[in-house]
PDB file of C-alpha atoms in Angstrom:
ATOM      1  CA  UNK A   1     -64.313   6.517 146.842  1.00 48.00           C
ATOM      2  CA  UNK A   2     -65.541   7.021 143.000  1.00 49.00           C
ATOM      3  CA  UNK A   3     -62.181   8.907 143.203  1.00 48.00           C
ATOM      4  CA  UNK A   4     -60.319   6.103 144.811  1.00 46.00           C
ATOM      5  CA  UNK A   5     -61.321   3.524 142.652  1.00 46.00           C
ATOM      6  CA  UNK A   6     -60.368   5.802 139.748  1.00 48.00           C
ATOM      7  CA  UNK A   7     -57.078   6.459 140.922  1.00 48.00           C
ATOM      8  CA  UNK A   8     -56.610   2.586 141.784  1.00 48.00           C
ATOM      9  CA  UNK A   9     -57.694   1.134 138.484  1.00 49.00           C
ATOM     10  CA  UNK A  10     -55.242   3.600 136.193  1.00 48.00           C
ATOM     11  CA  UNK A  11     -52.561   2.524 134.482  1.00 52.00           C
ATOM     12  CA  UNK A  12     -49.408   3.027 135.273  1.00 51.00           C
ATOM     13  CA  UNK A  13     -47.171   5.393 132.968  1.00 52.00           C
ATOM     14  CA  UNK A  14     -44.328   3.212 130.664  1.00 46.00           C
ATOM     15  CA  UNK A  15     -41.575   6.248 131.474  1.00 46.00           C
ATOM     16  CA  UNK A  16     -42.330   5.847 135.635  1.00 48.00           C
ATOM     17  CA  UNK A  17     -41.583   1.853 134.813  1.00 52.00           C
ATOM     18  CA  UNK A  18     -38.961   1.761 132.437  1.00 51.00           C
ATOM     19  CA  UNK A  19     -36.156   3.142 134.824  1.00 56.00           C
ATOM     20  CA  UNK A  20     -36.731  -0.294 136.756  1.00 56.00           C
ATOM     21  CA  UNK A  21     -36.574  -2.300 134.292  1.00 52.00           C
ATOM     22  CA  UNK A  22     -33.447  -1.151 132.888  1.00 50.00           C
ATOM     23  CA  UNK A  23     -32.375  -1.900 136.869  1.00 49.00           C
ATOM     24  CA  UNK A  24     -33.926  -5.063 136.879  1.00 56.00           C
ATOM     25  CA  UNK A  25     -33.208  -6.826 133.688  1.00 54.00           C
ATOM     26  CA  UNK A  26     -29.553  -4.749 132.980  1.00 56.00           C
ATOM     27  CA  UNK A  27     -28.212  -3.250 135.303  1.00 57.00           C
ATOM     28  CA  UNK A  28     -27.805  -5.825 137.842  1.00 61.00           C
ATOM     29  CA  UNK A  29     -27.217  -8.715 135.401  1.00 60.00           C
ATOM     30  CA  UNK A  30     -24.110  -6.290 133.957  1.00 61.00           C
ATOM     31  CA  UNK A  31     -23.437  -5.522 138.025  1.00 62.00           C
ATOM     32  CA  UNK A  32     -22.670  -8.982 138.298  1.00 59.00           C
ATOM     33  CA  UNK A  33     -20.548 -10.088 135.221  1.00 59.00           C
ATOM     34  CA  UNK A  34     -18.085  -7.559 136.344  1.00 62.00           C
ATOM     35  CA  UNK A  35     -17.383  -8.740 139.826  1.00 62.00           C
ATOM     36  CA  UNK A  36     -16.900 -12.165 138.409  1.00 61.00           C
ATOM     37  CA  UNK A  37     -14.564 -10.585 135.644  1.00 55.00           C
ATOM     38  CA  UNK A  38     -12.794  -8.443 139.130  1.00 61.00           C
ATOM     39  CA  UNK A  39     -12.426 -11.823 140.573  1.00 55.00           C
ATOM     40  CA  UNK A  40     -10.914 -13.310 137.938  1.00 50.00           C
ATOM     41  CA  UNK A  41      -8.925 -10.283 137.077  1.00 49.00           C
ATOM     42  CA  UNK A  42      -8.064 -10.661 141.078  1.00 54.00           C
ATOM     43  CA  UNK A  43      -6.218 -14.136 140.760  1.00 48.00           C
ATOM     44  CA  UNK A  44      -4.872 -14.432 137.634  1.00 51.00           C
ATOM     45  CA  UNK A  45      -2.962 -11.038 139.713  1.00 47.00           C
ATOM     46  CA  UNK A  46      -2.298 -13.109 141.790  1.00 46.00           C
ATOM     47  CA  UNK A  47      -0.869 -16.491 140.436  1.00 49.00           C
ATOM     48  CA  UNK A  48       0.487 -14.199 137.301  1.00 48.00           C
ATOM     49  CA  UNK A  49       4.508 -14.456 137.903  1.00 53.00           C
ATOM     50  CA  UNK A  50       7.761 -14.138 135.725  1.00 61.00           C
ATOM     51  CA  UNK A  51       8.398 -17.640 136.392  1.00 68.00           C
ATOM     52  CA  UNK A  52      11.576 -19.576 133.491  1.00 66.00           C
ATOM     53  CA  UNK A  53      10.097 -23.067 132.730  1.00 63.00           C
ATOM     54  CA  UNK A  54      13.498 -24.020 134.426  1.00 64.00           C
ATOM     55  CA  UNK A  55      12.025 -22.661 137.636  1.00 72.00           C
ATOM     56  CA  UNK A  56       8.188 -24.628 136.638  1.00 69.00           C
ATOM     57  CA  UNK A  57      10.489 -27.765 136.819  1.00 67.00           C
ATOM     58  CA  UNK A  58      12.269 -27.291 139.354  1.00 71.00           C
ATOM     59  CA  UNK A  59       9.133 -27.474 141.871  1.00 71.00           C
ATOM     60  CA  UNK A  60       7.590 -30.153 139.284  1.00 63.00           C
ATOM     61  CA  UNK A  61      10.446 -32.204 140.740  1.00 64.00           C
ATOM     62  CA  UNK A  62      11.120 -31.274 144.387  1.00 68.00           C
ATOM     63  CA  UNK A  63       8.132 -29.276 145.522  1.00 66.00           C
ATOM     64  CA  UNK A  64       5.264 -30.240 147.751  1.00 65.00           C
ATOM     65  CA  UNK A  65       2.570 -32.653 146.296  1.00 59.00           C
ATOM     66  CA  UNK A  66       0.246 -29.079 145.771  1.00 65.00           C
ATOM     67  CA  UNK A  67       2.402 -27.538 144.105  1.00 67.00           C
ATOM     68  CA  UNK A  68       4.309 -30.176 141.742  1.00 62.00           C
ATOM     69  CA  UNK A  69       0.983 -30.757 139.595  1.00 60.00           C
ATOM     70  CA  UNK A  70       0.184 -26.671 138.608  1.00 68.00           C
ATOM     71  CA  UNK A  71       3.745 -26.263 137.860  1.00 67.00           C
ATOM     72  CA  UNK A  72       4.202 -29.175 135.270  1.00 61.00           C
ATOM     73  CA  UNK A  73       0.643 -27.458 134.211  1.00 61.00           C
ATOM     74  CA  UNK A  74       2.280 -24.290 133.387  1.00 68.00           C
ATOM     75  CA  UNK A  75       6.449 -25.674 132.555  1.00 64.00           C
ATOM     76  CA  UNK A  76       3.126 -28.687 129.465  1.00 57.00           C
ATOM     77  CA  UNK A  77       2.041 -24.641 128.681  1.00 61.00           C
ATOM     78  CA  UNK A  78       5.151 -22.986 127.925  1.00 58.00           C
ATOM     79  CA  UNK A  79       6.797 -25.959 125.727  1.00 56.00           C
ATOM     80  CA  UNK A  80       4.022 -26.640 123.842  1.00 52.00           C
ATOM     81  CA  UNK A  81       4.793 -22.693 122.674  1.00 42.00           C
ATOM     82  CA  UNK A  82       7.751 -22.978 120.276  1.00 45.00           C
ATOM     83  CA  UNK A  83       8.807 -18.745 121.172  1.00 35.00           C
ATOM     84  CA  UNK A  84      10.065 -20.609 124.454  1.00 37.00           C
ATOM     85  CA  UNK A  85      13.828 -21.694 124.314  1.00 58.00           C
ATOM     86  CA  UNK A  86      13.562 -23.512 127.339  1.00 59.00           C
ATOM     87  CA  UNK A  87      16.742 -26.131 126.447  1.00 65.00           C
ATOM     88  CA  UNK A  88      18.611 -23.149 124.913  1.00 64.00           C
ATOM     89  CA  UNK A  89      17.678 -20.934 127.378  1.00 63.00           C
ATOM     90  CA  UNK A  90      19.214 -23.321 130.254  1.00 64.00           C
ATOM     91  CA  UNK A  91      22.716 -23.188 129.587  1.00 68.00           C
ATOM     92  CA  UNK A  92      25.149 -23.477 132.843  1.00 69.00           C
ATOM     93  CA  UNK A  93      22.351 -25.454 134.706  1.00 73.00           C
ATOM     94  CA  UNK A  94      22.972 -29.345 133.533  1.00 81.00           C
ATOM     95  CA  UNK A  95      20.250 -30.795 135.629  1.00 78.00           C
ATOM     96  CA  UNK A  96      17.733 -29.078 133.740  1.00 76.00           C
ATOM     97  CA  UNK A  97      19.814 -29.452 130.800  1.00 81.00           C
ATOM     98  CA  UNK A  98      19.488 -33.300 131.423  1.00 83.00           C
ATOM     99  CA  UNK A  99      15.779 -33.579 131.793  1.00 79.00           C
ATOM    100  CA  UNK A 100      14.727 -31.378 129.169  1.00 79.00           C
ATOM    101  CA  UNK A 101      16.696 -32.564 126.288  1.00 82.00           C
ATOM    102  CA  UNK A 102      15.134 -36.532 127.761  1.00 81.00           C
ATOM    103  CA  UNK A 103      11.412 -34.158 127.815  1.00 79.00           C
ATOM    104  CA  UNK A 104      11.971 -32.617 123.282  1.00 80.00           C
ATOM    105  CA  UNK A 105      13.693 -36.734 122.348  1.00 80.00           C
ATOM    106  CA  UNK A 106      10.030 -37.574 123.522  1.00 79.00           C
ATOM    107  CA  UNK A 107       7.717 -35.573 121.173  1.00 77.00           C
ATOM    108  CA  UNK A 108       6.546 -37.034 118.427  1.00 77.00           C
ATOM    109  CA  UNK A 109       8.858 -37.430 115.135  1.00 79.00           C
ATOM    110  CA  UNK A 110       9.445 -36.176 113.383  1.00 81.00           C
ATOM    111  CA  UNK A 111      11.567 -33.184 115.930  1.00 79.00           C
ATOM    112  CA  UNK A 112      11.163 -29.403 114.887  1.00 80.00           C
ATOM    113  CA  UNK A 113      14.772 -28.095 113.092  1.00 83.00           C
ATOM    114  CA  UNK A 114      14.973 -25.654 115.928  1.00 81.00           C
ATOM    115  CA  UNK A 115      15.210 -28.696 118.157  1.00 83.00           C
ATOM    116  CA  UNK A 116      17.682 -31.071 116.309  1.00 88.00           C
ATOM    117  CA  UNK A 117      19.224 -28.053 116.468  1.00 87.00           C
ATOM    118  CA  UNK A 118      20.195 -27.206 119.771  1.00 86.00           C
ATOM    119  CA  UNK A 119      19.831 -31.375 120.960  1.00 89.00           C
ATOM    120  CA  UNK A 120      23.517 -31.159 118.097  1.00 92.00           C
ATOM    121  CA  UNK A 121      25.100 -28.371 119.978  1.00 89.00           C
ATOM    122  CA  UNK A 122      25.146 -30.163 123.485  1.00 90.00           C
ATOM    123  CA  UNK A 123      26.438 -32.963 122.233  1.00 93.00           C
ATOM    124  CA  UNK A 124      29.546 -30.398 122.419  1.00 91.00           C
ATOM    125  CA  UNK A 125      28.748 -30.158 126.293  1.00 90.00           C
ATOM    126  CA  UNK A 126      30.974 -30.110 128.999  1.00 90.00           C
ATOM    127  CA  UNK A 127      28.366 -31.855 131.473  1.00 91.00           C
ATOM    128  CA  UNK A 128      28.871 -35.897 130.194  1.00 92.00           C
ATOM    129  CA  UNK A 129      25.247 -36.296 130.946  1.00 92.00           C
ATOM    130  CA  UNK A 130      23.998 -33.618 128.790  1.00 91.00           C
ATOM    131  CA  UNK A 131      25.575 -34.740 126.565  1.00 94.00           C
ATOM    132  CA  UNK A 132      24.239 -38.452 126.560  1.00 94.00           C
ATOM    133  CA  UNK A 133      20.546 -36.627 127.207  1.00 92.00           C
ATOM    134  CA  UNK A 134      21.565 -34.841 124.657  1.00 94.00           C
ATOM    135  CA  UNK A 135      22.100 -37.829 121.747  1.00 96.00           C
ATOM    136  CA  UNK A 136      19.148 -40.388 123.377  1.00 94.00           C
ATOM    137  CA  UNK A 137      17.210 -37.523 122.422  1.00 92.00           C
ATOM    138  CA  UNK A 138      18.522 -37.456 118.338  1.00 94.00           C
ATOM    139  CA  UNK A 139      18.299 -41.458 118.537  1.00 94.00           C
ATOM    140  CA  UNK A 140      14.173 -40.185 118.783  1.00 90.00           C
ATOM    141  CA  UNK A 141      14.135 -37.619 116.324  1.00 89.00           C
ATOM    142  CA  UNK A 142      14.333 -40.482 113.673  1.00 89.00           C
ATOM    143  CA  UNK A 143      16.390 -38.195 110.879  1.00 91.00           C
ATOM    144  CA  UNK A 144      19.121 -39.921 109.438  1.00 93.00           C
ATOM    145  CA  UNK A 145      20.611 -36.798 108.649  1.00 93.00           C
ATOM    146  CA  UNK A 146      21.794 -36.874 112.673  1.00 94.00           C
ATOM    147  CA  UNK A 147      24.073 -40.541 111.915  1.00 96.00           C
ATOM    148  CA  UNK A 148      26.769 -38.244 110.558  1.00 94.00           C
ATOM    149  CA  UNK A 149      26.527 -36.505 113.410  1.00 94.00           C
ATOM    150  CA  UNK A 150      26.744 -38.752 115.868  1.00 95.00           C
ATOM    151  CA  UNK A 151      29.679 -41.461 114.224  1.00 95.00           C
ATOM    152  CA  UNK A 152      32.705 -39.421 114.795  1.00 93.00           C
ATOM    153  CA  UNK A 153      30.954 -39.541 119.347  1.00 93.00           C
ATOM    154  CA  UNK A 154      32.295 -43.196 118.990  1.00 94.00           C
ATOM    155  CA  UNK A 155      35.474 -44.076 119.749  1.00 84.00           C
ATOM    156  CA  UNK A 156      37.050 -47.655 121.352  1.00 69.00           C
ATOM    157  CA  UNK A 157      40.064 -45.861 123.001  1.00 67.00           C
ATOM    158  CA  UNK A 158      36.966 -42.542 124.623  1.00 70.00           C
ATOM    159  CA  UNK A 159      37.243 -42.510 128.633  1.00 76.00           C
ATOM    160  CA  UNK A 160      33.589 -42.229 129.031  1.00 88.00           C
ATOM    161  CA  UNK A 161      31.561 -45.925 128.352  1.00 92.00           C
ATOM    162  CA  UNK A 162      28.386 -43.955 129.069  1.00 93.00           C
ATOM    163  CA  UNK A 163      29.069 -42.104 125.486  1.00 94.00           C
ATOM    164  CA  UNK A 164      30.108 -44.800 123.856  1.00 95.00           C
ATOM    165  CA  UNK A 165      26.500 -47.074 125.221  1.00 95.00           C
ATOM    166  CA  UNK A 166      24.604 -44.410 124.172  1.00 96.00           C
ATOM    167  CA  UNK A 167      25.717 -43.153 120.477  1.00 97.00           C
ATOM    168  CA  UNK A 168      26.099 -47.484 120.035  1.00 97.00           C
ATOM    169  CA  UNK A 169      22.136 -46.781 121.221  1.00 96.00           C
ATOM    170  CA  UNK A 170      21.061 -44.289 118.823  1.00 97.00           C
ATOM    171  CA  UNK A 171      22.724 -45.770 115.555  1.00 97.00           C
ATOM    172  CA  UNK A 172      21.123 -48.429 115.944  1.00 96.00           C
ATOM    173  CA  UNK A 173      17.393 -46.205 116.112  1.00 95.00           C
ATOM    174  CA  UNK A 174      18.725 -44.534 114.110  1.00 95.00           C
ATOM    175  CA  UNK A 175      17.196 -45.665 110.081  1.00 94.00           C
ATOM    176  CA  UNK A 176      20.182 -46.158 106.516  1.00 93.00           C
ATOM    177  CA  UNK A 177      23.098 -48.511 106.847  1.00 93.00           C
ATOM    178  CA  UNK A 178      26.084 -46.073 106.875  1.00 94.00           C
ATOM    179  CA  UNK A 179      27.138 -46.841 110.400  1.00 96.00           C
ATOM    180  CA  UNK A 180      26.987 -50.141 109.678  1.00 96.00           C
ATOM    181  CA  UNK A 181      30.876 -50.357 110.393  1.00 96.00           C
ATOM    182  CA  UNK A 182      31.062 -48.289 113.332  1.00 96.00           C
ATOM    183  CA  UNK A 183      28.915 -51.517 114.789  1.00 97.00           C
ATOM    184  CA  UNK A 184      30.487 -54.126 114.330  1.00 97.00           C
ATOM    185  CA  UNK A 185      34.006 -52.243 115.707  1.00 96.00           C
ATOM    186  CA  UNK A 186      31.553 -51.484 118.986  1.00 97.00           C
ATOM    187  CA  UNK A 187      31.110 -55.346 119.517  1.00 97.00           C
ATOM    188  CA  UNK A 188      34.518 -55.758 120.683  1.00 96.00           C
ATOM    189  CA  UNK A 189      34.240 -52.650 122.724  1.00 95.00           C
ATOM    190  CA  UNK A 190      35.209 -53.657 126.351  1.00 93.00           C
ATOM    191  CA  UNK A 191      32.358 -52.288 128.319  1.00 94.00           C
ATOM    192  CA  UNK A 192      29.546 -54.651 128.189  1.00 96.00           C
ATOM    193  CA  UNK A 193      26.782 -52.499 127.469  1.00 94.00           C
ATOM    194  CA  UNK A 194      28.635 -50.815 124.603  1.00 96.00           C
ATOM    195  CA  UNK A 195      28.969 -54.841 123.611  1.00 97.00           C
ATOM    196  CA  UNK A 196      25.526 -55.953 123.743  1.00 98.00           C
ATOM    197  CA  UNK A 197      24.370 -52.382 122.561  1.00 97.00           C
ATOM    198  CA  UNK A 198      26.417 -53.410 119.032  1.00 98.00           C
ATOM    199  CA  UNK A 199      24.369 -56.463 117.891  1.00 98.00           C
ATOM    200  CA  UNK A 200      20.260 -55.218 119.869  1.00 97.00           C
ATOM    201  CA  UNK A 201      21.814 -52.469 117.387  1.00 97.00           C
ATOM    202  CA  UNK A 202      23.156 -55.001 114.695  1.00 98.00           C
ATOM    203  CA  UNK A 203      19.706 -57.402 114.854  1.00 97.00           C
ATOM    204  CA  UNK A 204      17.351 -54.551 114.400  1.00 95.00           C
ATOM    205  CA  UNK A 205      19.282 -54.089 110.478  1.00 96.00           C
ATOM    206  CA  UNK A 206      19.054 -57.718 110.116  1.00 95.00           C
ATOM    207  CA  UNK A 207      23.005 -58.872 110.351  1.00 96.00           C
ATOM    208  CA  UNK A 208      23.664 -61.691 112.132  1.00 97.00           C
ATOM    209  CA  UNK A 209      26.849 -60.572 112.899  1.00 97.00           C
ATOM    210  CA  UNK A 210      26.088 -59.955 116.249  1.00 97.00           C
ATOM    211  CA  UNK A 211      24.821 -63.359 117.376  1.00 98.00           C
ATOM    212  CA  UNK A 212      27.609 -64.398 119.789  1.00 97.00           C
ATOM    213  CA  UNK A 213      26.603 -61.301 121.778  1.00 98.00           C
ATOM    214  CA  UNK A 214      23.489 -62.148 121.675  1.00 98.00           C
ATOM    215  CA  UNK A 215      24.439 -65.841 123.067  1.00 98.00           C
ATOM    216  CA  UNK A 216      25.670 -64.202 125.385  1.00 97.00           C
ATOM    217  CA  UNK A 217      22.948 -62.021 126.589  1.00 98.00           C
ATOM    218  CA  UNK A 218      20.650 -65.458 127.024  1.00 98.00           C
ATOM    219  CA  UNK A 219      23.005 -67.023 129.350  1.00 97.00           C
ATOM    220  CA  UNK A 220      22.050 -66.159 133.309  1.00 96.00           C
ATOM    221  CA  UNK A 221      25.344 -66.622 134.703  1.00 96.00           C
ATOM    222  CA  UNK A 222      27.173 -65.153 132.588  1.00 97.00           C
ATOM    223  CA  UNK A 223      25.028 -61.573 132.737  1.00 97.00           C
ATOM    224  CA  UNK A 224      24.668 -61.616 137.001  1.00 95.00           C
ATOM    225  CA  UNK A 225      28.777 -62.590 136.718  1.00 94.00           C
ATOM    226  CA  UNK A 226      28.682 -58.925 134.295  1.00 94.00           C
ATOM    227  CA  UNK A 227      26.024 -56.870 135.820  1.00 92.00           C
ATOM    228  CA  UNK A 228      27.427 -55.644 138.200  1.00 76.00           C
ATOM    229  CA  UNK A 229      24.392 -53.497 139.684  1.00 67.00           C
ATOM    230  CA  UNK A 230      21.971 -54.058 142.423  1.00 62.00           C
ATOM    231  CA  UNK A 231      18.186 -56.052 142.151  1.00 56.00           C
ATOM    232  CA  UNK A 232      15.711 -53.124 143.503  1.00 58.00           C
ATOM    233  CA  UNK A 233      12.698 -55.176 143.949  1.00 56.00           C
ATOM    234  CA  UNK A 234      11.218 -52.548 146.264  1.00 54.00           C
ATOM    235  CA  UNK A 235      11.713 -50.644 142.987  1.00 55.00           C
ATOM    236  CA  UNK A 236      10.243 -53.685 141.061  1.00 64.00           C
ATOM    237  CA  UNK A 237      14.019 -53.554 138.832  1.00 77.00           C
ATOM    238  CA  UNK A 238      15.913 -56.183 137.846  1.00 89.00           C
ATOM    239  CA  UNK A 239      19.050 -55.429 135.229  1.00 92.00           C
ATOM    240  CA  UNK A 240      20.046 -58.753 134.657  1.00 94.00           C
ATOM    241  CA  UNK A 241      16.340 -59.787 133.552  1.00 95.00           C
ATOM    242  CA  UNK A 242      15.697 -56.640 131.276  1.00 95.00           C
ATOM    243  CA  UNK A 243      19.917 -56.915 129.746  1.00 96.00           C
ATOM    244  CA  UNK A 244      18.609 -60.572 129.038  1.00 98.00           C
ATOM    245  CA  UNK A 245      14.840 -59.408 127.497  1.00 97.00           C
ATOM    246  CA  UNK A 246      16.214 -57.390 125.374  1.00 97.00           C
ATOM    247  CA  UNK A 247      18.677 -60.002 124.058  1.00 98.00           C
ATOM    248  CA  UNK A 248      15.664 -61.557 124.300  1.00 98.00           C
ATOM    249  CA  UNK A 249      14.209 -59.717 121.947  1.00 97.00           C
ATOM    250  CA  UNK A 250      16.366 -59.024 119.495  1.00 97.00           C
ATOM    251  CA  UNK A 251      16.999 -62.644 118.782  1.00 97.00           C
ATOM    252  CA  UNK A 252      13.198 -62.552 117.554  1.00 97.00           C
ATOM    253  CA  UNK A 253      14.117 -59.250 115.204  1.00 96.00           C
ATOM    254  CA  UNK A 254      16.268 -61.345 113.631  1.00 95.00           C
ATOM    255  CA  UNK A 255      14.553 -64.745 114.075  1.00 95.00           C
ATOM    256  CA  UNK A 256      18.592 -66.679 114.074  1.00 94.00           C
ATOM    257  CA  UNK A 257      17.436 -70.360 114.209  1.00 94.00           C
ATOM    258  CA  UNK A 258      21.071 -70.855 116.430  1.00 95.00           C
ATOM    259  CA  UNK A 259      19.374 -68.759 118.605  1.00 97.00           C
ATOM    260  CA  UNK A 260      16.245 -70.302 119.752  1.00 97.00           C
ATOM    261  CA  UNK A 261      17.765 -72.987 122.287  1.00 97.00           C
ATOM    262  CA  UNK A 262      18.297 -70.672 123.877  1.00 97.00           C
ATOM    263  CA  UNK A 263      16.106 -68.624 123.715  1.00 98.00           C
ATOM    264  CA  UNK A 264      13.345 -72.346 124.645  1.00 97.00           C
ATOM    265  CA  UNK A 265      15.383 -73.308 127.922  1.00 97.00           C
ATOM    266  CA  UNK A 266      14.730 -69.723 129.051  1.00 97.00           C
ATOM    267  CA  UNK A 267      11.115 -69.632 128.704  1.00 97.00           C
ATOM    268  CA  UNK A 268      11.054 -72.768 130.684  1.00 96.00           C
ATOM    269  CA  UNK A 269      13.427 -72.768 133.675  1.00 94.00           C
ATOM    270  CA  UNK A 270      14.177 -68.879 133.788  1.00 97.00           C
ATOM    271  CA  UNK A 271      13.112 -67.954 137.522  1.00 94.00           C
ATOM    272  CA  UNK A 272      12.252 -64.182 136.134  1.00 95.00           C
ATOM    273  CA  UNK A 273       8.827 -64.350 134.937  1.00 96.00           C
ATOM    274  CA  UNK A 274       9.541 -61.357 133.367  1.00 96.00           C
ATOM    275  CA  UNK A 275      12.211 -63.496 130.883  1.00 97.00           C
ATOM    276  CA  UNK A 276      10.427 -66.752 130.510  1.00 97.00           C
ATOM    277  CA  UNK A 277       7.067 -63.984 129.103  1.00 97.00           C
ATOM    278  CA  UNK A 278       8.969 -62.599 127.053  1.00 97.00           C
ATOM    279  CA  UNK A 279      11.423 -65.708 125.750  1.00 98.00           C
ATOM    280  CA  UNK A 280       7.482 -67.486 125.430  1.00 98.00           C
ATOM    281  CA  UNK A 281       6.831 -64.527 122.695  1.00 97.00           C
ATOM    282  CA  UNK A 282      10.011 -64.285 121.083  1.00 97.00           C
ATOM    283  CA  UNK A 283       9.122 -67.798 120.562  1.00 97.00           C
ATOM    284  CA  UNK A 284       6.429 -67.094 118.854  1.00 96.00           C
ATOM    285  CA  UNK A 285       8.197 -65.226 116.556  1.00 95.00           C
ATOM    286  CA  UNK A 286      10.182 -68.424 115.498  1.00 93.00           C
ATOM    287  CA  UNK A 287       8.052 -70.657 115.052  1.00 85.00           C
TER     288      UNK A 287
END
């Protein structure tokens, strides 16, 4: 009995307990971490592919609900990397180039020099829609040096009114006064959209030369007879109201009292709530 008690009370050897402690406090957590890393690497290898920014963009456009947001995330991650020349590498795919040009134009100015160089090169693209998107993106750059490159693109004899319209818009959005002469010429363009853009652009520059055209933009009957696009109530689109609101904002910017009676009438009587609200905002500026 005494021997049994002595055997039970005898202290355990530290050397005997060490392996058990190592397994409990080190090896098991290490195995768990290794397993987690293996699972993560496995999933990453399954998800990794060699898709290009163009492939991701197509999925954003036409992919299902469960495919669009991962593609959008990957595209934003790639676009954030300055080494990815998505726009430059998209030559040959006009639709992708249009969307990428618009995406570049939405970047905060100033645009990187490489982006401006690529957009300027796209002004020679065979696809007119790509050229229009590139012009819009350059207009958003805020770079006055772009003006000299855009001015030759306007020609009253050019059969593409879309190009002329966007060039005039861009010249009005960009700083400087060297483009005033072209904007004056565009006031007499055959296309109404071009004339309207010219009047708004001149108002931005502080010029009153476009007031007669702005007065036409504030005339609902005239705009309804001129704008051929249908109003889509389901899509909340009203191109007639859009033209009139652009004219109202230009009138407010210019603060020309010759337009005040037209603005006042729209604030009281126009059938569009958006137009009436824009007219009221313009009147606040015009006093």
